[in-house]
Amino acid sequence: MKIIHITAECYPVAKVGGLADVVGSLPKYQNNLGEDSSVLMPFYDTAFTKENSFSEVFSSEIDLDRTFSFSVRKLDKSTLGFELYFIDIPELLFTEYVYSEDDTLRFLAFQIAALQWICGLKEKPNVIHCHDHHTGLTPFMMSYANDFAQLKDVPSILTIHNAQYQGWFSHEKSHLIPEFDHQHFGLLDWDHSINPLAAAIKCAWKVTTVSPSYMEELKQNANGLEQLLAHESAKCIGILNGIDVNVWNTETDPFILKNYSLSTLDAGKKANKDWLCKEYGLNPKLPLFVFIGRLVGEKGADLFPEIFDKVLNAHQISVLLLGSGSKDIELGLSELNTKHSGAYNSYIGYDEKLSHIIYAGADFLLMPSRVEPCGLNQMYSLRYGTIPVVNAVGGLKDTVIDLNEEGFGILHKELSVDLAAEAIARGVELFKNQKKFKEIRKEIMSIDHSWDVSAEEYIKLYKSIK
Ligand code: ADP
Ligand code: GLC
């Protein structure tokens, strides 16, 4: 089966969050199952595109408000486990960032160029798999744009990684979409604007979310798309994300300071923790609670200053944070640096290497998310022997079982300062019982969250269409 994933992010080329990790690993596992799965993404100006070589396989032009030349480039000698193709539109896509304030033109041009290329392929794909709103107009254009009529019968799949962002733009820009029969205009609209995510939910042949619980939650809370999802529920299914266990492997991870296995777990984690504590001025004897991620409301980050202040006043613990996002939240957190110096520290920014060291060196990983479509951090932390302390939503609910239910993690039922602080207090208690604490972290390292099962579920889904 020939599968093309179309995406804005893919690890290791360009990563803003978990979308990149998913698209950078699922195709590899699909290929391991004997399929022909590849990835198509924009050609950005990143370290990866600077350091690798590419061959042009196609070139043409697209007409939007003006004409843009583009080429399709293929990564030479891919070692990623899948073939990687790029749409290169230098004026629009060759940027150091993935997302900006207004990406309508960029991602529309990307999708149109992608479909032009695919239309010209001798062997058409059996499935086009789109990810999030950046590729949300693709299913519509495949079904209704005159230029892409050849792709009418090719099934399109949409995976919703995050329904908060929908790519809205005004009707005034609808002339940018290649010509189509206007009786279908309603498919593009949701609540008086062009809504690429809604259009994809309406037009894709199947829709998936990245965990089963998130699928259910979206029916109640989908940033305005609740009714649409309820209406389309027959073609929707939740498939839990997996992780790339080759990249996330404590025995071989080149980023961490000391590699470890189940039998060397204590020494390995200690070496990584000692380094972190030295680097960030924290006491290595105390339990280390960490957060890694985007500082936004969905992650519960607006409550971090209050939560951390409360637990740092109440307990002898260390807290380390890696992330960036809302400037207000960053400011609130910086006050903790002064107030709780020696117990709290942060690195405001993005650092892939540091994130690996933190997963390895931490005792507990905090994810008090309000909304978490899947969440990969908790799966990485399990694999690195770090106990997750999470709010019971979305994928967190589907992957973490509470200690009180014969599980291995700490869950709170809702997000509030008090409930998150109580959950952290349970972690502090667990840390005091070193025997139990060590048993649990050994147990969690063996939990299998690799893509093996879910990659197969996607293949089954594709096959169910034909
Ligand atoms: P989301 O996609 O909502 O941000 P996920 O849990 O799915 O959340 O994935 C986040 C991914 O991004 C993980 O691989 C995590 O380690 C990584 N990450 C998030 N913030 C940072 C950061 N500041 N530095 C390094 N890695 C980060
Ligand atoms: C989104 C979600 C996150 C999920 C990731 C990968 O960014 O916020 O929960 O893990 O996509 O699917």
Coordinates of C-alpha atoms and ligand atoms in Angstrom, one line a residue:
M1 CA 0.0 0.0 0.0
K2 CA 1.4 3.4 -1.0
I3 CA 0.7 6.0 1.8
I4 CA 1.7 9.6 1.7
H5 CA 1.7 11.6 5.0
I6 CA 1.3 15.3 4.4
T7 CA 2.4 17.4 7.4
A8 CA 3.8 20.7 8.6
E9 CA 6.2 19.1 11.0
C10 CA 8.4 15.9 11.0
Y11 CA 11.2 15.0 13.4
P12 CA 14.1 15.4 12.9
V13 CA 13.6 18.0 10.2
A14 CA 11.3 20.5 12.0
K15 CA 9.7 20.0 15.4
V16 CA 7.4 22.3 17.4
G17 CA 5.7 19.5 19.4
G18 CA 4.4 16.0 19.3
L19 CA 3.1 16.2 15.8
A20 CA 6.7 16.0 14.5
D21 CA 7.4 13.0 16.7
V22 CA 4.4 11.1 15.4
V23 CA 5.0 11.8 11.7
G24 CA 8.7 11.1 12.2
S25 CA 8.0 7.6 13.5
L26 CA 4.6 6.2 12.4
P27 CA 5.7 5.9 8.7
K28 CA 8.8 3.9 9.8
Y29 CA 6.7 1.4 11.7
Q30 CA 4.2 1.2 8.7
N31 CA 7.1 0.4 6.4
N32 CA 8.3 -2.3 8.9
L33 CA 4.8 -3.8 8.4
G34 CA 5.6 -4.1 4.6
E35 CA 3.8 -0.9 3.4
D36 CA 5.3 1.9 1.4
S37 CA 4.8 4.9 3.6
S38 CA 6.5 8.3 3.0
V39 CA 6.3 11.9 4.2
L40 CA 5.7 15.2 2.4
M41 CA 6.4 18.4 4.2
P42 CA 7.6 22.0 3.5
F43 CA 11.2 22.7 2.8
Y44 CA 12.1 25.0 5.8
D45 CA 15.4 26.6 6.6
T46 CA 16.5 24.3 9.5
A47 CA 19.7 22.5 10.5
F48 CA 18.5 19.4 8.8
T49 CA 17.9 21.0 5.5
K50 CA 21.3 22.7 5.7
E51 CA 23.1 19.5 6.6
N52 CA 21.6 17.0 4.1
S53 CA 21.4 16.7 0.4
F54 CA 18.3 16.5 -1.8
S55 CA 17.4 15.8 -5.4
E56 CA 14.8 17.6 -7.3
V57 CA 12.1 15.2 -8.6
F58 CA 9.5 17.7 -9.9
S59 CA 9.1 21.4 -10.6
S60 CA 6.2 23.6 -11.6
E61 CA 4.3 26.7 -10.7
I62 CA 1.2 27.6 -8.8
D63 CA -1.1 30.6 -9.2
L64 CA -2.3 32.3 -6.1
D65 CA -2.6 36.1 -6.0
R66 CA 0.6 35.8 -8.0
T67 CA 2.6 33.0 -9.5
F68 CA 5.1 31.0 -7.4
S69 CA 7.6 28.5 -8.7
F70 CA 8.1 25.4 -6.7
S71 CA 10.0 22.2 -6.7
V72 CA 9.6 18.8 -5.0
R73 CA 12.8 17.6 -3.5
K74 CA 13.6 14.2 -2.1
L75 CA 16.0 13.5 0.7
D76 CA 19.0 11.6 -0.7
K77 CA 19.7 8.2 1.0
S78 CA 17.2 8.5 3.7
T79 CA 18.1 6.7 6.9
L80 CA 14.9 7.7 8.6
G81 CA 13.0 4.5 7.8
F82 CA 10.9 6.3 5.2
E83 CA 11.3 8.4 2.1
L84 CA 11.0 12.1 2.8
Y85 CA 9.8 14.6 0.2
F86 CA 9.7 18.3 0.4
I87 CA 7.7 21.1 -1.3
D88 CA 10.2 23.9 -1.8
I89 CA 8.6 27.3 -2.4
P90 CA 11.5 29.6 -1.4
E91 CA 9.5 32.8 -1.0
L92 CA 6.9 31.2 1.3
L93 CA 8.3 28.2 3.1
F94 CA 12.0 28.5 3.4
T95 CA 11.9 30.1 6.9
E96 CA 13.6 29.3 10.2
Y97 CA 10.2 28.9 11.8
V98 CA 7.4 26.4 11.1
Y99 CA 4.4 28.6 12.2
S100 CA 3.8 32.4 12.1
E101 CA 1.0 34.7 12.8
D102 CA -0.7 34.2 9.4
D103 CA 0.0 31.0 7.6
T104 CA -3.0 30.9 5.3
L105 CA -1.0 31.5 2.1
R106 CA 2.0 29.4 3.1
F107 CA 0.1 26.2 3.9
L108 CA -2.4 26.7 1.1
A109 CA 0.4 27.0 -1.4
F110 CA 2.1 23.9 0.2
Q111 CA -1.1 21.8 -0.2
I112 CA -1.8 22.9 -3.8
A113 CA 1.8 22.2 -4.8
A114 CA 1.7 18.8 -3.0
L115 CA -1.5 17.8 -4.9
Q116 CA 0.0 19.0 -8.3
W117 CA 2.9 16.8 -7.8
I118 CA 0.8 13.8 -6.6
C119 CA -1.5 14.2 -9.6
G120 CA 1.5 13.8 -11.9
L121 CA 2.8 10.6 -10.2
K122 CA 2.7 7.5 -12.3
E123 CA 1.7 5.4 -9.4
K124 CA -1.0 7.2 -7.4
P125 CA -1.0 6.7 -3.6
N126 CA -3.6 4.4 -2.1
V127 CA -4.0 6.8 0.8
I128 CA -3.2 10.4 1.5
H129 CA -2.9 10.9 5.3
C130 CA -3.3 14.5 6.4
H131 CA -2.3 15.9 9.8
D132 CA -4.1 18.8 11.5
H133 CA -5.5 21.9 10.0
H134 CA -2.3 22.9 8.0
T135 CA -3.2 20.1 5.6
G136 CA -7.0 20.4 6.2
L137 CA -8.0 21.7 2.7
T138 CA -6.3 18.7 1.0
P139 CA -9.3 16.3 1.3
F140 CA -11.7 19.0 0.0
M141 CA -9.4 19.8 -3.0
M142 CA -8.9 16.1 -3.8
S143 CA -12.7 15.7 -4.0
Y144 CA -13.8 18.9 -5.6
A145 CA -11.1 21.0 -7.2
N146 CA -11.2 20.7 -11.0
D147 CA -7.4 20.5 -11.3
F148 CA -7.2 17.5 -9.0
A149 CA -10.1 15.5 -10.4
Q150 CA -7.7 12.6 -10.9
L151 CA -7.5 12.2 -7.1
K152 CA -11.2 12.0 -6.5
D153 CA -11.1 8.3 -5.8
V154 CA -8.0 8.3 -3.6
P155 CA -9.0 8.0 0.1
S156 CA -8.0 10.8 2.4
I157 CA -7.5 10.5 6.1
L158 CA -7.4 13.3 8.6
T159 CA -5.7 12.8 12.0
I160 CA -6.6 15.5 14.5
H161 CA -3.6 16.1 16.8
N162 CA -5.1 19.2 18.2
A163 CA -8.6 20.6 17.5
Q164 CA -7.9 23.9 19.3
Y165 CA -6.2 25.3 16.2
Q166 CA -8.3 25.2 13.1
G167 CA -6.6 27.5 10.6
W168 CA -9.6 29.8 10.1
F169 CA -9.5 32.5 7.4
S170 CA -12.0 34.9 6.0
H171 CA -14.3 34.3 3.0
E172 CA -12.4 37.1 1.2
K173 CA -9.5 34.8 0.7
S174 CA -11.5 31.9 -0.6
H175 CA -10.5 32.9 -4.2
L176 CA -7.0 31.5 -3.4
I177 CA -8.5 27.9 -3.3
P178 CA -8.2 26.3 -6.8
E179 CA -11.4 26.4 -8.9
F180 CA -14.2 24.1 -7.7
D181 CA -17.9 23.7 -8.2
H182 CA -19.4 26.4 -5.9
Q183 CA -22.3 24.2 -4.9
H184 CA -19.7 22.6 -2.5
F185 CA -18.7 25.9 -0.9
G186 CA -20.5 25.0 2.3
L187 CA -18.0 22.3 3.0
L188 CA -15.3 24.9 3.5
D189 CA -17.3 27.0 5.9
W190 CA -17.9 26.7 9.6
D191 CA -19.5 29.5 11.5
H192 CA -18.9 32.1 8.8
S193 CA -15.3 31.6 8.1
I194 CA -13.3 29.2 6.0
N195 CA -12.3 26.5 8.5
P196 CA -9.7 24.0 7.2
L197 CA -10.0 21.7 10.1
A198 CA -13.8 21.6 9.8
A199 CA -13.5 21.1 6.0
A200 CA -11.2 18.1 6.6
I201 CA -13.6 16.6 9.1
K202 CA -16.4 16.9 6.5
C203 CA -14.4 15.7 3.5
A204 CA -11.8 13.2 4.7
W205 CA -12.9 9.6 4.2
K206 CA -11.9 8.7 7.8
V207 CA -11.0 10.9 10.8
T208 CA -8.8 9.8 13.6
T209 CA -7.8 11.5 16.9
V210 CA -4.6 10.6 18.7
S211 CA -6.3 8.8 21.6
P212 CA -9.7 7.2 22.2
S213 CA -10.5 9.4 25.2
Y214 CA -9.8 12.6 23.2
M215 CA -12.3 11.5 20.6
E216 CA -15.0 11.3 23.3
E217 CA -13.9 14.6 24.8
L218 CA -14.1 16.4 21.5
K219 CA -17.9 15.7 21.4
Q220 CA -18.2 18.0 24.4
N221 CA -15.3 20.4 23.8
A222 CA -13.8 21.0 20.4
N223 CA -13.5 24.7 20.2
G224 CA -16.7 25.1 18.3
L225 CA -16.6 21.8 16.3
E226 CA -18.5 19.7 18.8
Q227 CA -21.7 19.3 16.7
L228 CA -19.7 18.6 13.5
L229 CA -17.8 15.8 15.2
A230 CA -20.9 14.3 16.7
H231 CA -22.5 14.4 13.3
E232 CA -19.5 12.8 11.6
S233 CA -18.9 10.3 14.4
A234 CA -19.5 7.2 12.2
K235 CA -16.3 7.8 10.3
C236 CA -14.2 8.9 13.4
I237 CA -12.0 6.7 15.6
G238 CA -9.4 7.3 18.3
I239 CA -6.1 5.6 17.8
L240 CA -3.5 6.0 20.6
N241 CA -0.1 7.4 19.5
G242 CA 2.9 5.3 19.9
I243 CA 6.6 6.3 20.5
D244 CA 9.7 5.6 18.5
V245 CA 11.5 3.2 20.9
N246 CA 14.7 3.4 18.9
V247 CA 15.0 7.2 19.4
W248 CA 13.7 6.9 23.0
N249 CA 16.0 4.3 24.3
T250 CA 17.9 4.8 27.5
E251 CA 20.5 2.3 26.5
T252 CA 21.5 4.1 23.3
D253 CA 20.2 7.7 23.6
P254 CA 23.2 9.8 22.5
F255 CA 21.8 12.9 24.3
I256 CA 21.8 11.6 27.9
L257 CA 24.9 11.7 30.1
K258 CA 24.8 8.1 31.2
N259 CA 23.0 5.4 29.3
Y260 CA 21.2 2.8 31.4
S261 CA 19.1 -0.4 31.2
L262 CA 16.8 -2.0 33.7
S263 CA 19.7 -3.5 35.6
T264 CA 21.6 -0.2 35.8
L265 CA 18.6 2.0 36.3
D266 CA 19.4 3.5 39.7
A267 CA 23.0 4.5 38.8
G268 CA 22.0 5.7 35.3
K269 CA 19.2 7.9 36.6
K270 CA 21.4 9.2 39.4
A271 CA 24.1 10.3 37.1
N272 CA 21.7 12.3 34.9
K273 CA 19.9 13.7 38.0
D274 CA 23.2 14.8 39.5
W275 CA 24.2 16.6 36.3
L276 CA 20.9 18.4 36.1
C277 CA 21.0 19.4 39.8
K278 CA 24.5 20.8 39.5
E279 CA 23.7 22.6 36.3
Y280 CA 20.5 24.2 37.7
G281 CA 21.6 24.7 41.3
L282 CA 19.2 22.1 42.8
N283 CA 19.6 19.7 45.7
P284 CA 20.1 16.1 44.2
K285 CA 18.9 14.5 47.4
L286 CA 15.3 15.9 47.1
P287 CA 12.7 14.5 44.7
L288 CA 13.0 16.2 41.4
F289 CA 9.7 17.1 39.7
V290 CA 9.9 18.4 36.1
F291 CA 7.8 19.9 33.3
I292 CA 8.7 19.9 29.6
G293 CA 6.4 21.6 27.1
R294 CA 4.6 24.5 25.7
L295 CA 3.6 27.1 28.3
V296 CA 0.0 27.5 27.2
G297 CA -3.4 27.1 28.9
E298 CA -3.9 23.7 27.4
K299 CA -1.0 22.4 29.4
G300 CA -2.3 24.1 32.5
A301 CA 0.7 26.4 32.5
D302 CA -1.2 29.5 33.6
L303 CA -1.5 27.8 37.0
F304 CA 2.1 26.8 37.3
P305 CA 3.3 29.9 39.2
E306 CA 0.6 29.2 41.9
I307 CA 1.0 25.4 41.9
F308 CA 4.8 25.5 42.2
D309 CA 4.7 28.3 44.8
K310 CA 2.3 26.2 46.9
V311 CA 4.3 22.9 46.7
L312 CA 7.7 24.6 47.1
N313 CA 6.4 26.2 50.3
A314 CA 4.9 23.0 51.6
H315 CA 7.6 20.4 50.7
Q316 CA 11.3 19.8 50.4
I317 CA 11.4 19.2 46.7
S318 CA 13.1 20.5 43.5
V319 CA 11.2 21.7 40.4
L320 CA 12.8 22.1 37.0
L321 CA 10.9 23.4 34.0
L322 CA 11.9 23.4 30.3
G323 CA 9.5 25.2 28.0
S324 CA 8.4 28.5 26.4
G325 CA 5.2 30.1 25.4
S326 CA 2.9 32.8 26.8
K327 CA 5.0 35.8 28.0
D328 CA 2.7 36.3 31.0
I329 CA 3.3 32.8 32.2
E330 CA 7.1 33.1 31.6
L331 CA 7.0 36.3 33.7
G332 CA 5.1 34.6 36.5
L333 CA 7.5 31.8 36.5
S334 CA 10.6 34.0 36.6
E335 CA 9.4 35.3 40.0
L336 CA 9.7 31.8 41.3
N337 CA 13.4 31.8 40.4
T338 CA 14.1 34.5 42.9
K339 CA 11.6 33.4 45.6
H340 CA 12.6 29.7 45.5
S341 CA 16.2 30.0 44.4
G342 CA 17.9 26.6 45.0
A343 CA 14.6 24.7 44.8
Y344 CA 13.1 25.9 41.5
N345 CA 14.8 26.6 38.1
S346 CA 13.9 26.8 34.5
Y347 CA 15.3 26.9 31.0
I348 CA 13.0 29.0 28.9
G349 CA 13.4 27.9 25.4
Y350 CA 13.5 24.8 23.3
D351 CA 16.3 22.2 23.7
E352 CA 15.9 18.7 22.4
K353 CA 19.1 17.4 24.1
L354 CA 18.2 18.9 27.5
S355 CA 14.7 17.4 27.2
H356 CA 16.2 13.9 27.0
I357 CA 18.5 14.5 30.0
I358 CA 15.5 15.7 32.0
Y359 CA 13.4 12.6 31.1
A360 CA 16.3 10.5 32.2
G361 CA 17.3 12.4 35.4
A362 CA 13.9 13.4 36.8
D363 CA 12.0 11.5 39.5
F364 CA 8.5 12.7 38.5
L365 CA 7.1 14.3 35.3
L366 CA 4.3 16.8 35.7
M367 CA 1.5 17.1 33.1
P368 CA -1.4 18.8 34.7
S369 CA -2.9 19.5 31.2
R370 CA -6.4 20.9 30.8
V371 CA -6.5 19.3 27.3
E372 CA -4.2 16.6 26.1
P373 CA -5.1 14.9 22.8
C374 CA -2.5 12.3 23.5
G375 CA 0.7 13.5 25.1
L376 CA 4.0 11.9 24.3
N377 CA 5.9 13.2 27.3
Q378 CA 4.3 10.8 29.7
M379 CA 5.2 7.9 27.4
Y380 CA 8.8 9.1 27.1
S381 CA 9.0 9.5 30.9
L382 CA 7.6 6.0 31.5
R383 CA 10.3 4.6 29.3
Y384 CA 13.0 6.6 31.1
G385 CA 11.8 5.4 34.5
T386 CA 10.2 8.7 35.5
I387 CA 6.9 8.6 37.3
P388 CA 4.1 10.6 35.6
V389 CA 1.9 12.9 37.7
V390 CA -0.9 13.9 35.4
N391 CA -4.4 15.3 35.1
A392 CA -6.8 12.6 33.9
V393 CA -7.7 13.9 30.5
G394 CA -7.3 12.6 26.9
G395 CA -4.3 10.5 26.2
L396 CA -3.1 10.9 29.7
K397 CA -6.2 9.0 31.0
D398 CA -5.5 6.3 28.4
T399 CA -1.9 5.8 29.3
V400 CA -1.5 6.4 33.0
I401 CA -3.0 4.2 35.7
D402 CA -3.1 5.5 39.3
L403 CA -1.1 3.8 42.0
N404 CA -4.3 3.4 43.9
E405 CA -5.7 1.3 41.1
E406 CA -2.8 -1.0 41.1
G407 CA -1.1 1.2 38.6
F408 CA 2.1 3.1 38.4
G409 CA 1.4 6.8 38.2
I410 CA -0.4 9.6 40.0
L411 CA -3.6 11.1 38.6
H412 CA -5.7 14.0 39.6
K413 CA -9.3 14.1 38.5
E414 CA -9.4 17.8 37.4
L415 CA -7.1 20.7 37.0
S416 CA -7.0 23.0 40.0
V417 CA -4.1 24.4 42.0
D418 CA -5.2 22.3 45.0
L419 CA -5.7 19.0 43.2
A420 CA -2.4 19.3 41.3
A421 CA -0.6 20.2 44.6
E422 CA -2.2 17.1 46.3
A423 CA -1.0 14.9 43.5
I424 CA 2.5 16.3 43.9
A425 CA 2.3 15.6 47.7
R426 CA 1.5 12.0 46.9
G427 CA 4.7 11.9 44.8
V428 CA 6.6 13.3 47.8
E429 CA 5.2 10.5 50.0
L430 CA 6.1 7.9 47.4
F431 CA 9.6 9.2 47.2
K432 CA 10.0 8.7 51.0
N433 CA 9.3 5.0 50.5
Q434 CA 12.4 4.4 48.4
K435 CA 11.7 0.6 48.0
K436 CA 8.3 1.1 46.5
F437 CA 9.5 4.1 44.5
K438 CA 12.3 2.1 42.9
E439 CA 10.0 -0.9 42.2
I440 CA 7.6 1.3 40.3
R441 CA 10.2 3.0 38.2
K442 CA 11.5 -0.4 37.2
E443 CA 8.0 -1.5 36.3
I444 CA 7.2 1.5 34.2
M445 CA 10.4 1.2 32.1
S446 CA 9.0 -2.1 30.7
I447 CA 5.7 -0.8 29.6
D448 CA 5.5 -1.1 25.8
H449 CA 4.2 2.1 24.1
S450 CA 6.0 1.5 20.8
W451 CA 4.1 2.1 17.6
D452 CA 3.8 -1.6 16.9
V453 CA 0.1 -1.9 17.8
S454 CA -1.2 1.5 16.6
A455 CA 0.7 1.4 13.3
E456 CA -1.2 -1.8 12.5
E457 CA -4.5 -0.2 13.5
Y458 CA -3.9 2.6 11.0
I459 CA -3.2 0.0 8.3
K460 CA -6.4 -1.8 9.2
L461 CA -8.3 1.5 9.0
Y462 CA -6.9 2.3 5.5
K463 CA -7.8 -1.2 4.3
S464 CA -11.3 -0.9 5.7
I465 CA -11.9 1.9 3.3
K466 CA -11.4 0.0 0.0
Ligands
ADP1 P1 2.4 18.9 22.3 O1 2.6 18.3 20.9 O2 1.0 19.3 22.7 O3 3.4 20.0 22.6 P2 3.3 16.3 23.2 O4 3.4 15.7 24.6 O5 2.6 15.5 22.2 O6 2.8 17.7 23.3 O7 4.8 16.4 22.6 C1 5.7 17.4 22.9 C2 7.0 17.0 22.3 O8 7.8 18.2 22.3 C3 7.8 16.1 23.2 O9 8.7 15.4 22.3 C4 8.6 17.0 24.1 O10 9.8 16.4 24.6 C5 8.9 18.1 23.2 N1 9.1 19.4 23.8 C6 8.2 20.3 24.2 N2 8.7 21.4 24.7 C7 10.0 21.3 24.5 C8 11.1 22.1 24.9 N3 11.0 23.3 25.4 N4 12.4 21.7 24.6 C9 12.6 20.4 24.1 N5 11.6 19.6 23.8 C10 10.3 20.0 24.0
GLC2 C1 -0.7 17.6 19.7 C2 -1.3 17.3 21.1 C3 -0.5 16.3 21.8 C4 -0.2 15.0 21.0 C5 0.5 15.5 19.7 C6 0.9 14.3 18.8 O1 0.3 18.5 19.7 O2 -1.3 18.5 21.8 O3 -1.3 15.9 23.0 O4 0.5 14.1 21.7 O5 -0.2 16.4 19.0 O6 -0.2 13.7 18.4

